[in-house]
mmCIF file of C-alpha atoms in Angstrom:
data_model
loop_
_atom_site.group_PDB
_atom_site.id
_atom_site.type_symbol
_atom_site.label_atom_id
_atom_site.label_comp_id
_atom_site.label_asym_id
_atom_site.label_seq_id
_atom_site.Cartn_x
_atom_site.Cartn_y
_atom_site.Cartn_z
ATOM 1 C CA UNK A 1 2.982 12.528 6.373
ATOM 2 C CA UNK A 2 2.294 10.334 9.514
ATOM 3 C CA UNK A 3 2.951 6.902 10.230
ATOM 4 C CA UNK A 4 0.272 4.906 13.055
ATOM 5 C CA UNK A 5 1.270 1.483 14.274
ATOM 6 C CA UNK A 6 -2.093 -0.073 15.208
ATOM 7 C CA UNK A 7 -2.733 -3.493 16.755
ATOM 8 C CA UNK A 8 -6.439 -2.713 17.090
ATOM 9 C CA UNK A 9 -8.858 0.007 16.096
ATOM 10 C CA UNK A 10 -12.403 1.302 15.353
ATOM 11 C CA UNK A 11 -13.326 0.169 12.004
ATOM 12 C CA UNK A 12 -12.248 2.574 9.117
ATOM 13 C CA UNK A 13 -15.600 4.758 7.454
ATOM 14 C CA UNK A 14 -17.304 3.196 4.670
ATOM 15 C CA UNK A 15 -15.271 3.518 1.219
ATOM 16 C CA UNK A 16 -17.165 4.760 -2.111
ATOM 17 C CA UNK A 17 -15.776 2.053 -3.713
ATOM 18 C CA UNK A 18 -13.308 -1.073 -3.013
ATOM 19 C CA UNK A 19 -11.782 -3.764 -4.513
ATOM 20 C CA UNK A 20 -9.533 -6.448 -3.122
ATOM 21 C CA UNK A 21 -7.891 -9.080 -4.449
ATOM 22 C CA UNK A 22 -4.937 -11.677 -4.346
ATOM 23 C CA UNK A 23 -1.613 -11.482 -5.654
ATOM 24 C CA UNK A 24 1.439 -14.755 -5.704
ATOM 25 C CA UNK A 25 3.972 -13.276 -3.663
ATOM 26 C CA UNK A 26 6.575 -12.664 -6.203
ATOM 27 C CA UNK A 27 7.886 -10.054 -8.616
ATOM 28 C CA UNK A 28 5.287 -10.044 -11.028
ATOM 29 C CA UNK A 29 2.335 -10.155 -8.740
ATOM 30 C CA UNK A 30 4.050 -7.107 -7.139
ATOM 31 C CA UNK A 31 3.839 -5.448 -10.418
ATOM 32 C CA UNK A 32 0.665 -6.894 -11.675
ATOM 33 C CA UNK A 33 -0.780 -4.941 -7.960
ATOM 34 C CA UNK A 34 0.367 -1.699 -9.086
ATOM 35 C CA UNK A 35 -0.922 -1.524 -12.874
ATOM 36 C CA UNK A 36 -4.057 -3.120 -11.326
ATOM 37 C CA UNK A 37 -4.259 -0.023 -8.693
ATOM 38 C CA UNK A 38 -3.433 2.149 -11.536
ATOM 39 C CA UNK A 39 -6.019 1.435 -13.800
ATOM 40 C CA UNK A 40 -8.928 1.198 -10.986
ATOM 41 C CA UNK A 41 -8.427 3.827 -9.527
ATOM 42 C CA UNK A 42 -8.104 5.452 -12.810
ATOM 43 C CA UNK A 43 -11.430 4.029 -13.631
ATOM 44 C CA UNK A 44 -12.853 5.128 -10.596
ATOM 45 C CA UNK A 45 -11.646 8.767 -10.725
ATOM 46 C CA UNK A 46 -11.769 9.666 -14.516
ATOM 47 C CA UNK A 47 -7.931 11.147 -13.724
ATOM 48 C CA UNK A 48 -5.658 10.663 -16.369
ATOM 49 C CA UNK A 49 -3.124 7.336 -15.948
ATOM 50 C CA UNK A 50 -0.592 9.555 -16.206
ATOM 51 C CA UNK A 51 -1.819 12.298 -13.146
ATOM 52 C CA UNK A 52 0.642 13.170 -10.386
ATOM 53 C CA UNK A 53 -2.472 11.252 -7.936
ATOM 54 C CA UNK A 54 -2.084 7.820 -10.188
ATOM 55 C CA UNK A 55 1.714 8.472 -10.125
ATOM 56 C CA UNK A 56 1.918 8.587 -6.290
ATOM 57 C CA UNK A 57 -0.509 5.295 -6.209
ATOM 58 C CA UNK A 58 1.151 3.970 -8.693
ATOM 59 C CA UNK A 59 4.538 4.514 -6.549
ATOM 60 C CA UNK A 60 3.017 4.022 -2.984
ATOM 61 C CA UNK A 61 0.979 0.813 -4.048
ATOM 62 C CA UNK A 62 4.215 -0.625 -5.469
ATOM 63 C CA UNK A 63 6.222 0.056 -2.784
ATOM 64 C CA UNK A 64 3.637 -1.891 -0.146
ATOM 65 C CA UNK A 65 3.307 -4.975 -2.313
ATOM 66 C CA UNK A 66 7.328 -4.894 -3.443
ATOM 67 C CA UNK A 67 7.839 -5.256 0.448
ATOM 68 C CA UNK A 68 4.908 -7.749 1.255
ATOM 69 C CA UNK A 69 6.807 -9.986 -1.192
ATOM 70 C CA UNK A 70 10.237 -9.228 -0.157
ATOM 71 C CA UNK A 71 10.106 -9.029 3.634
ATOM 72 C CA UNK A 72 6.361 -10.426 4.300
ATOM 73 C CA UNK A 73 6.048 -13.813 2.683
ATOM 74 C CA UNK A 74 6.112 -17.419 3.177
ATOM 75 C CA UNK A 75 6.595 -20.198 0.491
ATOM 76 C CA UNK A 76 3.025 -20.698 -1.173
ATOM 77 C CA UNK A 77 1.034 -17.816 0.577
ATOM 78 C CA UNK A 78 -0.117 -15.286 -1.079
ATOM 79 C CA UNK A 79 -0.364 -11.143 -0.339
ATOM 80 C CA UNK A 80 -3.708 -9.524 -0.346
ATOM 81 C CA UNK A 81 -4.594 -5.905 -2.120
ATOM 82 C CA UNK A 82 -7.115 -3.741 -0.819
ATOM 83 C CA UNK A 83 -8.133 -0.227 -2.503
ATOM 84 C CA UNK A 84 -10.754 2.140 -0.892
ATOM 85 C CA UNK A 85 -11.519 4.861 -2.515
ATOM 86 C CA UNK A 86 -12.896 7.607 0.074
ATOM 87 C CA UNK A 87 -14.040 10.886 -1.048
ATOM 88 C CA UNK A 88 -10.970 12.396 -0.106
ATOM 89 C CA UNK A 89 -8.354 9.725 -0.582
ATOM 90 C CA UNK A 90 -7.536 6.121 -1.880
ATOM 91 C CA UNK A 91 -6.554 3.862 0.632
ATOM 92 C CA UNK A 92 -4.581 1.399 -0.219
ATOM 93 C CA UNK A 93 -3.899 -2.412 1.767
ATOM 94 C CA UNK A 94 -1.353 -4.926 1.802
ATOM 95 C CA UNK A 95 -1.472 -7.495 3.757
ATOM 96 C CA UNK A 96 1.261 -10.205 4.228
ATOM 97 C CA UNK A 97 1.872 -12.970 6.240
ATOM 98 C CA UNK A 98 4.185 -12.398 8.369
ATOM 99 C CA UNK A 99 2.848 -10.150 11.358
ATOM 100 C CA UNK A 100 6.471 -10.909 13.476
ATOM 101 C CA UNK A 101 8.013 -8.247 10.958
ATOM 102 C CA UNK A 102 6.604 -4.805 10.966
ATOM 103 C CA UNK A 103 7.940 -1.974 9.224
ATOM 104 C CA UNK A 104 9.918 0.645 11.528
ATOM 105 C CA UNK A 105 7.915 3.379 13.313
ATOM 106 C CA UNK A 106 9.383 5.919 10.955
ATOM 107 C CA UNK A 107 10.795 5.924 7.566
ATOM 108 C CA UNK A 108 14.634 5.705 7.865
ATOM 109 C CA UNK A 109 16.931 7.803 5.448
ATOM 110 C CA UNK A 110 17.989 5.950 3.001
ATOM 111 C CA UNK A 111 22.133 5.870 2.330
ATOM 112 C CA UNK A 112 23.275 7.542 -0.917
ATOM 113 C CA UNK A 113 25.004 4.464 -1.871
ATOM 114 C CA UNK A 114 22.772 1.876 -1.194
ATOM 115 C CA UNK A 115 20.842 -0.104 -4.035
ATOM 116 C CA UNK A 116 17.846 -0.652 -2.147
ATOM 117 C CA UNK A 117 15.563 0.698 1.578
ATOM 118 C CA UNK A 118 14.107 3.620 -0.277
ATOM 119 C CA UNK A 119 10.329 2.082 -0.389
ATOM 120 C CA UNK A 120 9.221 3.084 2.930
ATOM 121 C CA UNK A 121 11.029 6.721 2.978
ATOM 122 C CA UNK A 122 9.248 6.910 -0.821
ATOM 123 C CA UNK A 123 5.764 5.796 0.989
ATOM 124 C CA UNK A 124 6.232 8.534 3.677
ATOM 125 C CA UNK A 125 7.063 11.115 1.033
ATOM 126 C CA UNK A 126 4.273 10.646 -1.415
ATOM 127 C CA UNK A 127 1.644 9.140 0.943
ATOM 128 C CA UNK A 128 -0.622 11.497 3.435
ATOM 129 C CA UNK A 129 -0.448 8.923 6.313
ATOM 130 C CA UNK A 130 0.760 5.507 6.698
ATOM 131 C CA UNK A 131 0.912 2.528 9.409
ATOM 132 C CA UNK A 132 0.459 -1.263 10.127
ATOM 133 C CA UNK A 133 -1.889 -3.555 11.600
ATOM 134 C CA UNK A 134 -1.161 -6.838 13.066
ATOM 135 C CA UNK A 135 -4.747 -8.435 12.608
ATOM 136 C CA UNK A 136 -3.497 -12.303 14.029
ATOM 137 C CA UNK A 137 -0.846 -14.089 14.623
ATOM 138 C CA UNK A 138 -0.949 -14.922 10.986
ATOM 139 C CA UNK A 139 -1.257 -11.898 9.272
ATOM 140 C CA UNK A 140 -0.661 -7.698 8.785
ATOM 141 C CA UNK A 141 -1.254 -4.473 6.989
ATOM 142 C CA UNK A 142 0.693 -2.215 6.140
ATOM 143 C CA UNK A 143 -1.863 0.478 4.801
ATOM 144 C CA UNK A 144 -1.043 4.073 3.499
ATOM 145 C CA UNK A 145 -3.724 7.073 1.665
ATOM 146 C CA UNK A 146 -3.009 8.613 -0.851
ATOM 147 C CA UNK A 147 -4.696 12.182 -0.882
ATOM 148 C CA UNK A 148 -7.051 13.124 -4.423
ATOM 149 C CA UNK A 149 -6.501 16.701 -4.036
ATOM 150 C CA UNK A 150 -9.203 19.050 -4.817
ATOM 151 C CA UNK A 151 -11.167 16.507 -7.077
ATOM 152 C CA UNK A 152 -14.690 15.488 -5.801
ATOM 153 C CA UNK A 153 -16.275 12.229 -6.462
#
């Protein structure tokens, strides 16, 4: 697991299939993101809903867009999903609007008493690289892929 703070980059290699799409920044367009991401990339696969792979998107995508609405919002903007699915991975986007608060360079450990910080530290653990990309001064990603395993598309 790796995390890669990027400002700038050379473009990412063509996906297999993508999909974006907007989401209101609140609790149920958080959740409304991850059963969305679910059932693509189900659709896309042919892996079962219920797969350890569509359990770790499932987990990683709802983590991203759970913090895009917490910590990355402004009143009456909305976040953005992005999936790419790669032949060896689904990438998944989030992007938020509010590029002056970027996730911490590494995951921290989250305190066995607190109710809440896990989401990052749960990205690290069940994503195969993660990072962030300011693209403006109005806008970032926080991006993380999620590795298929042995399956072939």
């Amino acid at each position: 697991m790796t995390h890669q703070q990027l400002t700038s980059g050379a473009p990412p290699p063509v996906p297999a299939r993508q999909l974006t799409l907007r989401f209101s920044s609140t609790r149920r367009g958080a959740r409304l993101a991850r059963q969305l991401a679910v059932q693509q990339f189900t659709e896309w696969t042919g892996l079962a809903y219920d797969s350890d792979v569509a359990q770790a998107v499932a987990l990683v995508t709802a983590e991203l867009a759970s913090n895009a609405v917490r910590h990355g919002s402004l009143p009456g903007r909305d976040f953005r999903l992005s999936l790419a699915l790669m032949p060896a991975f689904l990438r998944i986007d989030v992007t938020d609007t509010r590029p002056e608060r970027l996730p911490p360079p590494e995951a921290p450990e989250p305190a066995d008493d607190e109710s809440s910080g896990r989401g990052l530290f749960l990205v690290e653990a069940y994503a195969d690289r993660w990072g962030c990309m300011v693209h403006d001064a109005y806008t970032k990603t926080v991006w993380a892929e999620v590795r298929l395993g042995a399956m072939t598309l």
